[in-house]
Coordinates of C-alpha atoms and ligand atoms in Angstrom, one line a residue:
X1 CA -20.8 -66.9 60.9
X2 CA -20.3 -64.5 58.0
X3 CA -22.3 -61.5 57.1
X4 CA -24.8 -60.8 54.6
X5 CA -22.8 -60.8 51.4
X6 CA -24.3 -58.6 48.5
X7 CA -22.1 -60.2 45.7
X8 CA -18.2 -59.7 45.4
X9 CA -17.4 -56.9 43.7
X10 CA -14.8 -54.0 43.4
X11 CA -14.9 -50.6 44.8
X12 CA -12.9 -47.9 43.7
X13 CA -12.0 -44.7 45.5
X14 CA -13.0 -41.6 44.3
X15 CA -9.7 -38.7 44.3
X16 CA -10.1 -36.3 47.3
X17 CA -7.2 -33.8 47.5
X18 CA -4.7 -33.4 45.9
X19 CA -1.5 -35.6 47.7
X20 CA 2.0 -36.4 47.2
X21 CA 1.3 -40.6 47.2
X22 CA -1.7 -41.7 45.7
X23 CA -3.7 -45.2 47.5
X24 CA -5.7 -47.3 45.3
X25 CA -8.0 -49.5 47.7
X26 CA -10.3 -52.8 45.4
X27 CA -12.4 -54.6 48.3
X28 CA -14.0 -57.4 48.2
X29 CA -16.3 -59.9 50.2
X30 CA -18.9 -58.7 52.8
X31 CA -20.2 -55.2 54.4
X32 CA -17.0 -55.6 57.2
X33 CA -14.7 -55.4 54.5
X34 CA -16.0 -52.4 53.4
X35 CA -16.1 -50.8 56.5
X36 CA -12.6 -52.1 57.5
X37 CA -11.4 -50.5 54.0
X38 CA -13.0 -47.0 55.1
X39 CA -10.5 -47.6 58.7
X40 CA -7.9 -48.4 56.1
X41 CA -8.7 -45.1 53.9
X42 CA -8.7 -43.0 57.5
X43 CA -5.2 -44.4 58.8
X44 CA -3.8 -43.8 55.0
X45 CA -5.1 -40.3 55.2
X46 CA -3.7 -39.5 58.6
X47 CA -0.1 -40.4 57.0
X48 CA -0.7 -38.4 54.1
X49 CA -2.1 -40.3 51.4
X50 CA -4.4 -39.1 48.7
X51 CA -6.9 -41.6 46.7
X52 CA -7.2 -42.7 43.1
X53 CA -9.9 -44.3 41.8
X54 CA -7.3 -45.4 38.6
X55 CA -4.6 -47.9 39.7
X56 CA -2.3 -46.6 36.6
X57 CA -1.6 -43.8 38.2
X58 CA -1.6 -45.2 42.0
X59 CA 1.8 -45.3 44.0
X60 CA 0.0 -48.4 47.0
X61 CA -2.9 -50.4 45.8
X62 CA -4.5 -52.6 48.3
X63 CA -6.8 -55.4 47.5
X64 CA -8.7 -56.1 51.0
X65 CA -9.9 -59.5 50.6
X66 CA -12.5 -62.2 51.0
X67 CA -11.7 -66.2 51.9
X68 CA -14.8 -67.4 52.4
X69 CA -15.3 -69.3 49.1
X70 CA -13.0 -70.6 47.3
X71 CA -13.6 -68.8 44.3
X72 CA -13.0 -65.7 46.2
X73 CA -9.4 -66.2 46.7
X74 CA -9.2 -67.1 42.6
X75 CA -10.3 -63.9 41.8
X76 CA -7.8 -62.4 43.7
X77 CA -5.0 -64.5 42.0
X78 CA -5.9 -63.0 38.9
X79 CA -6.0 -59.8 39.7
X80 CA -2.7 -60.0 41.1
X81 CA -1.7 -61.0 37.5
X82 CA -2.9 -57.9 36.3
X83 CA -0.9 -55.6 39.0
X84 CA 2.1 -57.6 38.3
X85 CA 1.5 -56.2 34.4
X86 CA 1.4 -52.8 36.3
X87 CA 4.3 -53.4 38.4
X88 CA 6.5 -53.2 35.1
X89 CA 5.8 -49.8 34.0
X90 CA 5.8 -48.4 37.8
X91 CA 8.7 -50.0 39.7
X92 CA 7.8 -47.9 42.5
X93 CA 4.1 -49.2 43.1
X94 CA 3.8 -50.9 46.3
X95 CA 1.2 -54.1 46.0
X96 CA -0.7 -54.9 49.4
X97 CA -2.9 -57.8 50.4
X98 CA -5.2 -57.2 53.3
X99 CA -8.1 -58.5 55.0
X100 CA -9.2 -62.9 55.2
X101 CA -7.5 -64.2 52.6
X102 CA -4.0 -62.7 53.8
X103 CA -4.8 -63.4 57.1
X104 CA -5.1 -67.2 55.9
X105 CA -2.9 -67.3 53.2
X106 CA -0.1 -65.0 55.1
X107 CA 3.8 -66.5 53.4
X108 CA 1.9 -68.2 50.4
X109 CA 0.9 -64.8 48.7
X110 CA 4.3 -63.5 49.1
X111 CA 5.9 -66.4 47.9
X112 CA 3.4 -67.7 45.0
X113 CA 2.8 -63.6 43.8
X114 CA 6.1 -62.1 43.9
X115 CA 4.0 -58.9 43.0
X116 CA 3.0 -58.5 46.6
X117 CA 5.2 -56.4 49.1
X118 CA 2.6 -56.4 52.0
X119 CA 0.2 -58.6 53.8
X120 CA -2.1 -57.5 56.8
X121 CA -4.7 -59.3 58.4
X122 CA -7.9 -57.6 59.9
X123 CA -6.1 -56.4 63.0
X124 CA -3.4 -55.4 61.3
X125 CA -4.0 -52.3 59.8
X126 CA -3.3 -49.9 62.7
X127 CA 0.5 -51.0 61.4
X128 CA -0.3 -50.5 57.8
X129 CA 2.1 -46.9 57.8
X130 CA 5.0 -48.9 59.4
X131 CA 4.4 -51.7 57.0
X132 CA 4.4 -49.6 54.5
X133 CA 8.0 -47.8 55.5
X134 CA 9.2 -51.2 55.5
X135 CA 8.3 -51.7 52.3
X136 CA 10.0 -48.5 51.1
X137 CA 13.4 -49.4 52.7
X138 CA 13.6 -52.7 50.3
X139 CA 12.1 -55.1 52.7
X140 CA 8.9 -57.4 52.2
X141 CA 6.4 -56.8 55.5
X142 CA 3.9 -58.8 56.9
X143 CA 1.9 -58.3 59.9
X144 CA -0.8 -61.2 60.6
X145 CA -1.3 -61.1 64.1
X146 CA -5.0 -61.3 65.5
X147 CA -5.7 -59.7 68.9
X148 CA -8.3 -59.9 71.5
X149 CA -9.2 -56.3 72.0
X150 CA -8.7 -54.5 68.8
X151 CA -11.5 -52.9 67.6
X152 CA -10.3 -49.6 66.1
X153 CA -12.7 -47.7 68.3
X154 CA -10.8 -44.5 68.2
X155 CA -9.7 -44.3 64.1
X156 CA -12.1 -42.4 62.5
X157 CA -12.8 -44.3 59.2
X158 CA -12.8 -42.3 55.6
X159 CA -16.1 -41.8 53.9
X160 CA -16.0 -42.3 50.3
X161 CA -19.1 -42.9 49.1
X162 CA -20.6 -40.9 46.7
X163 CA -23.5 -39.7 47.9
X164 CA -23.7 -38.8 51.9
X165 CA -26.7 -41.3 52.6
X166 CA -25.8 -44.7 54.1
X167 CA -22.8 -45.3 56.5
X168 CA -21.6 -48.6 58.3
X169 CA -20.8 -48.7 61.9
X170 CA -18.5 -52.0 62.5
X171 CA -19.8 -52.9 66.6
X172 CA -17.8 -55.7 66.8
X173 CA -15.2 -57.8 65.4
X174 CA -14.3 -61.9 64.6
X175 CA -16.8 -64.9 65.5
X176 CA -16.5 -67.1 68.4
X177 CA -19.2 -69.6 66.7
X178 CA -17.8 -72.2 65.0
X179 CA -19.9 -73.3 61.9
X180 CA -18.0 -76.4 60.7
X181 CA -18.2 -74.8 57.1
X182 CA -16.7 -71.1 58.2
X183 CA -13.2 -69.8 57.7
X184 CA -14.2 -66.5 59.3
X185 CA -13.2 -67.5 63.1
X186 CA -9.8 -67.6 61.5
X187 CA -9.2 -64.8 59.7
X188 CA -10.9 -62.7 61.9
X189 CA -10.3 -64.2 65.5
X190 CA -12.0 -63.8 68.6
X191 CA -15.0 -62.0 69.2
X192 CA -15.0 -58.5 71.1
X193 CA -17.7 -56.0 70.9
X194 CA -17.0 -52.3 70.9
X195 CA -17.8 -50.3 73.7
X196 CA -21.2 -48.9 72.9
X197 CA -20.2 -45.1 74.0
X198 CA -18.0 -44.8 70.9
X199 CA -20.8 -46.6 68.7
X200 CA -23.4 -43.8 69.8
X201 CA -20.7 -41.5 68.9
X202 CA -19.9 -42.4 65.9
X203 CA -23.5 -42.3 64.7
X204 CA -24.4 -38.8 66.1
X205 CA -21.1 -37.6 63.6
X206 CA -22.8 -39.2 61.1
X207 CA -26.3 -37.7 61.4
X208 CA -24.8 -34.2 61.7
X209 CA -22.7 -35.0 58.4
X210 CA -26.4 -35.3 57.3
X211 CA -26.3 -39.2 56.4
X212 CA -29.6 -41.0 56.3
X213 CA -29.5 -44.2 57.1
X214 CA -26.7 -45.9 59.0
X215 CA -26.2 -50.2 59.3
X216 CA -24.8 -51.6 62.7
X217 CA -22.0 -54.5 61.1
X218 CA -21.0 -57.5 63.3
X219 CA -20.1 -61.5 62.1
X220 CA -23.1 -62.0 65.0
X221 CA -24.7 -58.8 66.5
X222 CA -27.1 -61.3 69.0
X223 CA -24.4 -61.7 70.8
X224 CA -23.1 -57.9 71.0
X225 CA -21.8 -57.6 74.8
X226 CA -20.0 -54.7 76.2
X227 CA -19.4 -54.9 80.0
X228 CA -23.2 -56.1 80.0
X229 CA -24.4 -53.5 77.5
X230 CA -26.1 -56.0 75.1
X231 CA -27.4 -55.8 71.7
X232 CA -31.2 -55.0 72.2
X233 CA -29.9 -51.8 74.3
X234 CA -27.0 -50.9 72.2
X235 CA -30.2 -50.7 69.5
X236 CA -31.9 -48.4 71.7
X237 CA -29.1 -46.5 73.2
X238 CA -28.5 -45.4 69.2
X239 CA -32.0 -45.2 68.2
X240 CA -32.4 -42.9 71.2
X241 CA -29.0 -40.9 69.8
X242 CA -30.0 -40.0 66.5
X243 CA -33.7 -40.1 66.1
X244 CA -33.7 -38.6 62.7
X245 CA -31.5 -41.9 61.0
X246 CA -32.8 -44.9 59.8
X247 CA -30.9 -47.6 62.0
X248 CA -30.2 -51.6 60.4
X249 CA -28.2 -54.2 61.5
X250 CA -25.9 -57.2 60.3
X251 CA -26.1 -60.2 60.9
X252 CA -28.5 -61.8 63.4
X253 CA -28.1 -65.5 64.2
X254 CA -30.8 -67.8 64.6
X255 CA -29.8 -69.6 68.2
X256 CA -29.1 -65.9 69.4
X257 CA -31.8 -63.8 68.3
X258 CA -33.8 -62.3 71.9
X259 CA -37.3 -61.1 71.6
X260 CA -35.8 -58.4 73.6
X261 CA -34.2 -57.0 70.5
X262 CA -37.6 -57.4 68.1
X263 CA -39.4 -55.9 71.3
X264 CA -36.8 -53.1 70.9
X265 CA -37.2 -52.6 67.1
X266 CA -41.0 -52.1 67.9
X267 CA -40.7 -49.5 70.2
X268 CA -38.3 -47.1 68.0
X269 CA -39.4 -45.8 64.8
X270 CA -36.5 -45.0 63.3
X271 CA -35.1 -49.3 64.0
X272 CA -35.8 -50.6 60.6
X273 CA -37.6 -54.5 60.7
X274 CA -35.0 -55.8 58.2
X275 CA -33.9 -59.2 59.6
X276 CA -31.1 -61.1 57.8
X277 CA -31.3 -64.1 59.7
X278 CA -29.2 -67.0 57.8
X279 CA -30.7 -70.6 58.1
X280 CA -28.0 -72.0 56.4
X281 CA -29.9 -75.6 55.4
X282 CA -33.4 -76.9 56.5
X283 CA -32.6 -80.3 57.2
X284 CA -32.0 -81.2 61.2
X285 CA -29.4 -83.4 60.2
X286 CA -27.4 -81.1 57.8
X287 CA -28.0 -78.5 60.6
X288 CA -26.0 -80.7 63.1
X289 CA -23.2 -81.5 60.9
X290 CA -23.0 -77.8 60.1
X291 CA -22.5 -76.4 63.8
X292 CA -25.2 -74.4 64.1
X293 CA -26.7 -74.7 67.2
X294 CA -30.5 -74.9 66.4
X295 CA -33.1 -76.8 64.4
X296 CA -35.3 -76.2 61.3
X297 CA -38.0 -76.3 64.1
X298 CA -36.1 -73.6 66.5
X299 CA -35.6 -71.4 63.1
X300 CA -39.4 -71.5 62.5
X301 CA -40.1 -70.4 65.8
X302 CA -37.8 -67.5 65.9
X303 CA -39.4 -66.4 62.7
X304 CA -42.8 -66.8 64.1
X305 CA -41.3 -64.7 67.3
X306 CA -40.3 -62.1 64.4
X307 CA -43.5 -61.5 62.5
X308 CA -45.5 -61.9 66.0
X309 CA -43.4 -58.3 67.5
X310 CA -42.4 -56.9 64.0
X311 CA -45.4 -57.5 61.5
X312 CA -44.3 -55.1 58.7
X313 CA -40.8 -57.3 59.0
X314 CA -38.8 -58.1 55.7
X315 CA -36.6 -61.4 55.4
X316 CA -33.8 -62.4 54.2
X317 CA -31.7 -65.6 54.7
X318 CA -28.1 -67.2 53.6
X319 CA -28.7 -71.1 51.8
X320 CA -25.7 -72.9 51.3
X321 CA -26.4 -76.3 48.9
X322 CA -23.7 -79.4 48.7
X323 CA -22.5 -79.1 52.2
X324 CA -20.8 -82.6 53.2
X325 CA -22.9 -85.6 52.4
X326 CA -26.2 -83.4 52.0
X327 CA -28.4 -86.1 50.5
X328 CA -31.4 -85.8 47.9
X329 CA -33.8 -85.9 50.8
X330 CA -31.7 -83.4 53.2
X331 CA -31.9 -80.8 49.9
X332 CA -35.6 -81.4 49.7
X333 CA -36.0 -80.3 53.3
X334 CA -34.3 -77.1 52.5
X335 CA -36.9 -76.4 49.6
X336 CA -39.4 -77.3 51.8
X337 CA -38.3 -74.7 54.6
X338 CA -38.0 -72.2 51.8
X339 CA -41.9 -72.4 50.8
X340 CA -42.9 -72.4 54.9
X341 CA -40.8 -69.3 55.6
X342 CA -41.3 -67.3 52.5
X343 CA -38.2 -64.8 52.5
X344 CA -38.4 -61.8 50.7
X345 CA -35.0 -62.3 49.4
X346 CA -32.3 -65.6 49.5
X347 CA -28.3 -65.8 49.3
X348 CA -27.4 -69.1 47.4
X349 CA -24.1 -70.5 47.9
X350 CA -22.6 -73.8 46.6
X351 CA -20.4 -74.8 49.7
X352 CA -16.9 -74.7 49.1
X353 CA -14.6 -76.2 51.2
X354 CA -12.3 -74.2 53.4
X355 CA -8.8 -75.9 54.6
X356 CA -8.4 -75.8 58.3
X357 CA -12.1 -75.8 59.3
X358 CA -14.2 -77.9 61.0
X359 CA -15.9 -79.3 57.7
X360 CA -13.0 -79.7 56.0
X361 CA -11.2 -82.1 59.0
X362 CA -14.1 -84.0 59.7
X363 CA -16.3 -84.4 56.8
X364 CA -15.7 -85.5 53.2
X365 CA -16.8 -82.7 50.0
X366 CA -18.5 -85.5 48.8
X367 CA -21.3 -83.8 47.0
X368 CA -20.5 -83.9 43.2
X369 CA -20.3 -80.1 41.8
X370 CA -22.7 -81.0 38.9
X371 CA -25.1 -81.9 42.2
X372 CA -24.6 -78.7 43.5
X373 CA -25.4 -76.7 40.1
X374 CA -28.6 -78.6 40.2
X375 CA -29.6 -77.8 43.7
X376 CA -28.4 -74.0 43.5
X377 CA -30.6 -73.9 40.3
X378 CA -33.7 -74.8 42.0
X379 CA -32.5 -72.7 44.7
X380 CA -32.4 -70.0 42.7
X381 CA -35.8 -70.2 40.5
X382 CA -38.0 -71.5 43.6
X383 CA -36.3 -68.3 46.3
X384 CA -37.3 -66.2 42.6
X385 CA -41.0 -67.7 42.6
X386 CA -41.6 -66.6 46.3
X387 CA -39.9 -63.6 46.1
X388 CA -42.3 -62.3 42.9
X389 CA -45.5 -63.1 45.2
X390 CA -44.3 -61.6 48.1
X391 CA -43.9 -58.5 46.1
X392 CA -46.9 -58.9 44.3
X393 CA -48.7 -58.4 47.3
X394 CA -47.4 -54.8 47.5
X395 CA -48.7 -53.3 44.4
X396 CA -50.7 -50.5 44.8
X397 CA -49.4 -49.7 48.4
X398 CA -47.8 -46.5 49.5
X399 CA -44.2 -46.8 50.8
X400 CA -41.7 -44.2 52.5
X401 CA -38.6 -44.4 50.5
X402 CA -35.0 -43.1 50.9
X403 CA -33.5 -42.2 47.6
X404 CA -29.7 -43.8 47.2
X405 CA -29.0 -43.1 43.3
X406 CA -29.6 -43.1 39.9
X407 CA -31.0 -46.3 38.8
X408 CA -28.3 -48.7 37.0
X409 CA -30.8 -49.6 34.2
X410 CA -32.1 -46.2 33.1
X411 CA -30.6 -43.0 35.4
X412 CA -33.8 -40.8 34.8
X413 CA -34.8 -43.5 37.7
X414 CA -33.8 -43.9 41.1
X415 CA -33.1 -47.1 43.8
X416 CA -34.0 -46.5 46.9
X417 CA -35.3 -48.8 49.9
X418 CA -38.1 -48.8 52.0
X419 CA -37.9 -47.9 55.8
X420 CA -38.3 -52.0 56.0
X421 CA -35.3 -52.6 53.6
X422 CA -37.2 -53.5 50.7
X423 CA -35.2 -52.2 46.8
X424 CA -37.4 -50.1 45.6
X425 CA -37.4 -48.3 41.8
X426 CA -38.7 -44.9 41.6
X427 CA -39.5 -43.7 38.2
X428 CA -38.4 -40.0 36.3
X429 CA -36.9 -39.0 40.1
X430 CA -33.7 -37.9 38.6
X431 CA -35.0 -34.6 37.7
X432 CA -36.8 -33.9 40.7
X433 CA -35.0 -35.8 43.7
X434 CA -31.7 -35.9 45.3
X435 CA -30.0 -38.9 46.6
X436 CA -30.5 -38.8 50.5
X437 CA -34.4 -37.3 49.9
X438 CA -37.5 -39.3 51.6
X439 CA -40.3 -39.6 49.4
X440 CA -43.8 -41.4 49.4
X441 CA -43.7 -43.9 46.8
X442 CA -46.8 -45.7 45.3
X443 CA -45.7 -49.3 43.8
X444 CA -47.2 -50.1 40.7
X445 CA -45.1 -53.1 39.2
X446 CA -42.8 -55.2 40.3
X447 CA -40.0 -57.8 39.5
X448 CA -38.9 -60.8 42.0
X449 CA -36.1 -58.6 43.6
X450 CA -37.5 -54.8 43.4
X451 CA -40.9 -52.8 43.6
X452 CA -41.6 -49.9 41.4
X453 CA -43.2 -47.2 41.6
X454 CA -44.0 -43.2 41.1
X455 CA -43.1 -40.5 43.6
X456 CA -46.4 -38.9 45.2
X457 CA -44.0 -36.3 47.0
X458 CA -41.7 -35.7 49.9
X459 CA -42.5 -37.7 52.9
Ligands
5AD1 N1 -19.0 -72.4 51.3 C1 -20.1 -71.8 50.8 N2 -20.8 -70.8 51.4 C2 -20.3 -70.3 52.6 N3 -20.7 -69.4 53.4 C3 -19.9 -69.3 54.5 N4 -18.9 -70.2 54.4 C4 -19.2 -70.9 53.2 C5 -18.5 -71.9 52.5 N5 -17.4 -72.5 53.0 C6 -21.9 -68.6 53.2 C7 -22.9 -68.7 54.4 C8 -22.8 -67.4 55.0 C9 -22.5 -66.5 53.8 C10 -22.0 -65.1 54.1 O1 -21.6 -67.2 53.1 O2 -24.2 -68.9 53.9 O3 -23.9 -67.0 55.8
SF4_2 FE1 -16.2 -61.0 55.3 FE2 -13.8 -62.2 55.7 FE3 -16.0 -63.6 55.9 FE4 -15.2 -62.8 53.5 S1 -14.2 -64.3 54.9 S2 -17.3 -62.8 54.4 S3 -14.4 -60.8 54.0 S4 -15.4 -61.9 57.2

């Protein structure tokens, strides 16, 4: 199972100091990614490296990468195309693909994009400096390898956010469920949990850093085990650490969720009640063919569990349409799931078939893609509906709100979330507010995806 996925996009490195190489890091795909590119930034820096945030003027640009959907791995292909077009006015560049898609692509990138010097797989990247060397001395390197134990519990990952508010803490690494759809077991291997000491460790550097609000990452935190630590006391253990942080989590699964952890998140007030529990589909059938261990029925129950421990709890979910022979009446289930459960937010995603998986050996992509569009459409507008009510209900409450940064649409705003995870738009905060502040915010409109509201004052 994947984590949450908050679009693809790019990020760019800001410069730090002054250095004789220069990195470029682009990432892509889900929260892991963008911690594994911050381990990535940390080893790079211990050899030397500074940062760009312009690839002109970069000596090693890495693209960490996503494989989950097909039109992931395009995306990448083109932008390849663009630092080949680099690659002719600096011979010298080095071009390296890390993360899924060279971990399931390996000898195909180097051999279909000439451009690339370097592949590394998610456990790779403790090797990225030799790789690198190799590289230098005229030689192509590629270092694929998955292992059982790494979890890069002792490199201390680069920071390069802009703002000193939100942090990831990767807990554990690969997926041993196998969802028939999901590549992720195979890029990212086994699963192994980190030990908790150097979790609660990491955190309590964060909080004296003066971060706000740090999110626990794993492909399935439920089943977080470290020599019988498990998740729900790994919760507490850093709840108990750094009291003063706002603490979330990715992802939960639905046949592992414990009422053990929701009993935790109630007794903590700093454990935010943000659940991202994917669902996947709402028809038994689909759910069967998808692997997934549980029924719509199960699902219902587990929210139920949710909103009887946690009832200030916020819900989101991940939908795929168009898996393998999902028929009219399977899609209808879905929709009707959707209007029981009521999430305050909903990941669409048309399925795309991935080689080598489950899905893809035993079922035929039989769903026609103009199917699909239809389904993610209704998807879309009915997860759009439900989302609007839900937050209609919240006008004209009070919520405690941690500022991130200026608002994309008009920077005299801010974006922020509620304690409970909820986007929230705070209005003329530029001028008094800093990114990382806590204010009380009273909502007075809203759109299907964000609240809005005025600043009463520091919380
Ligand atoms: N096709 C479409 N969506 C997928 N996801 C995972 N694999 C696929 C696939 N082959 C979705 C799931 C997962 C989210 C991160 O991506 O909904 O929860
Ligand atoms: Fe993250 Fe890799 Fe899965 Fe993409 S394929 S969502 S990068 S784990």
């Amino acid at each position: 199972m994947a984590l949450a996925h908050e679009r693809v996009f790019g990020q760019r490195y800001l410069p730090l100091q002054p250095a004789p190489y220069k990195a470029y890091i682009e990432t892509y795909g889900c929260q892991m990614n963008f911690a594994d590119s911050e381990l990535v930034a940390g080893i790079l820096q211990s050899t030397g490296y500074g940062f760009t945030a312009d690839p002109a003027e970069a000596d090693l640009v890495l693209l960490n990468t996503c494989a989950i959907r097909e039109h992931a791995e395009e995306k990448i292909w083109q932008r390849l195309k663009y630092f080949q077009s680099l690659k002719h006015k600096r011979s010298h560049l080095i071009v390296g693909v890390l993360g899924c898609m060279a971990e399931r692509l390996r000898k195909k990138l180097m051999e279909e994009a000439p451009v690339v010097d370097l592949v590394a797989g998610p456990d790779s990247y403790r090797h990225l400096p030799q790789l690198i060397r190799q590289v230098e001395e005229g030689h192509k390197a590629i270092h694929t390898l998955l292992s059982r134990e790494e979890t890069y519990a002792d490199v201390a990952p680069l920071r390069l956010s802009p703002h000193k508010v939100s942090a990831y803490i990767s807990i554990m690494r690969g997926c041993n469920n196998m969802c028939s759809f999901c590549i992720v077991p195979f890029t990212r291997g086994r699963e192994r949990s980190r030990p908790w000491q150097s979790i609660v460790e990491e955190a309590r550097t964060l909080a004296d850093q003066g971060y706000k609000e740090i999110t626990l990452l794993g492909q399935n935190v439920d089943s977080y085990n470290d020599n019988g630590v498990l998740f729900a006391e790994l919760l507490q253990r850093v709840a108990e650490a750094v009291p003063e942080v706002w603490i979330r989590f990715a992802t939960s699964h639905p046949k592992d969720m414990k009422d053990e952890v929701l009993k935790t998140i109630a007794a903590y007030p700093n454990l935010s009640p943000y659940i991202h529990l994917p669902v996947q589909s709402g028809s038994d059938s689909v759910l069967e063919r998808m692997n997934r261990g549980y029924t719509a029925a199960w699902y219902k129950e587990r929210i139920a569990a949710i909103r009887t421990y946690l009832s200030d709890a916020v819900l989101s979910t991940d939908i795929i349409v168009g898996f393998c022979g999902e028929s009219e009446e399977e899609f209808q289930d879905t929709l009707r799931l959707m209007e029981e459960v009521r999430w305050d937010s909903v990941f669409q995603f048309m399925y795309s078939e991935r080689p080598g998986t489950l899905a893809a050996r035993r079922y035929k992509d039989d769903v026609p893609s103009s199917v699909k569009q239809a389904r993610l459409e209704q998807v879309i507008a009915l997860a759009q509906r439900i989302g609007l009510e839900n937050h209609q209900l919240r006008i004209g409450k009070v919520y405690e709100v941690l500022l991130e940064k200026a608002a994309r649409r008009n920077p005299e705003d801010m974006a922020g979330r509620t304690f409970s995870g909820l986007p929230v738009v705070v209005r003329d905060a530029s001028r008094r507010y800093e990114p990382g502040d806590k204010v009380r915010v009273h909502i007075t409109e809203v759109s299907a995806v964000t609240l809005i509201g005025y600043a009463l004052g520091a919380a």
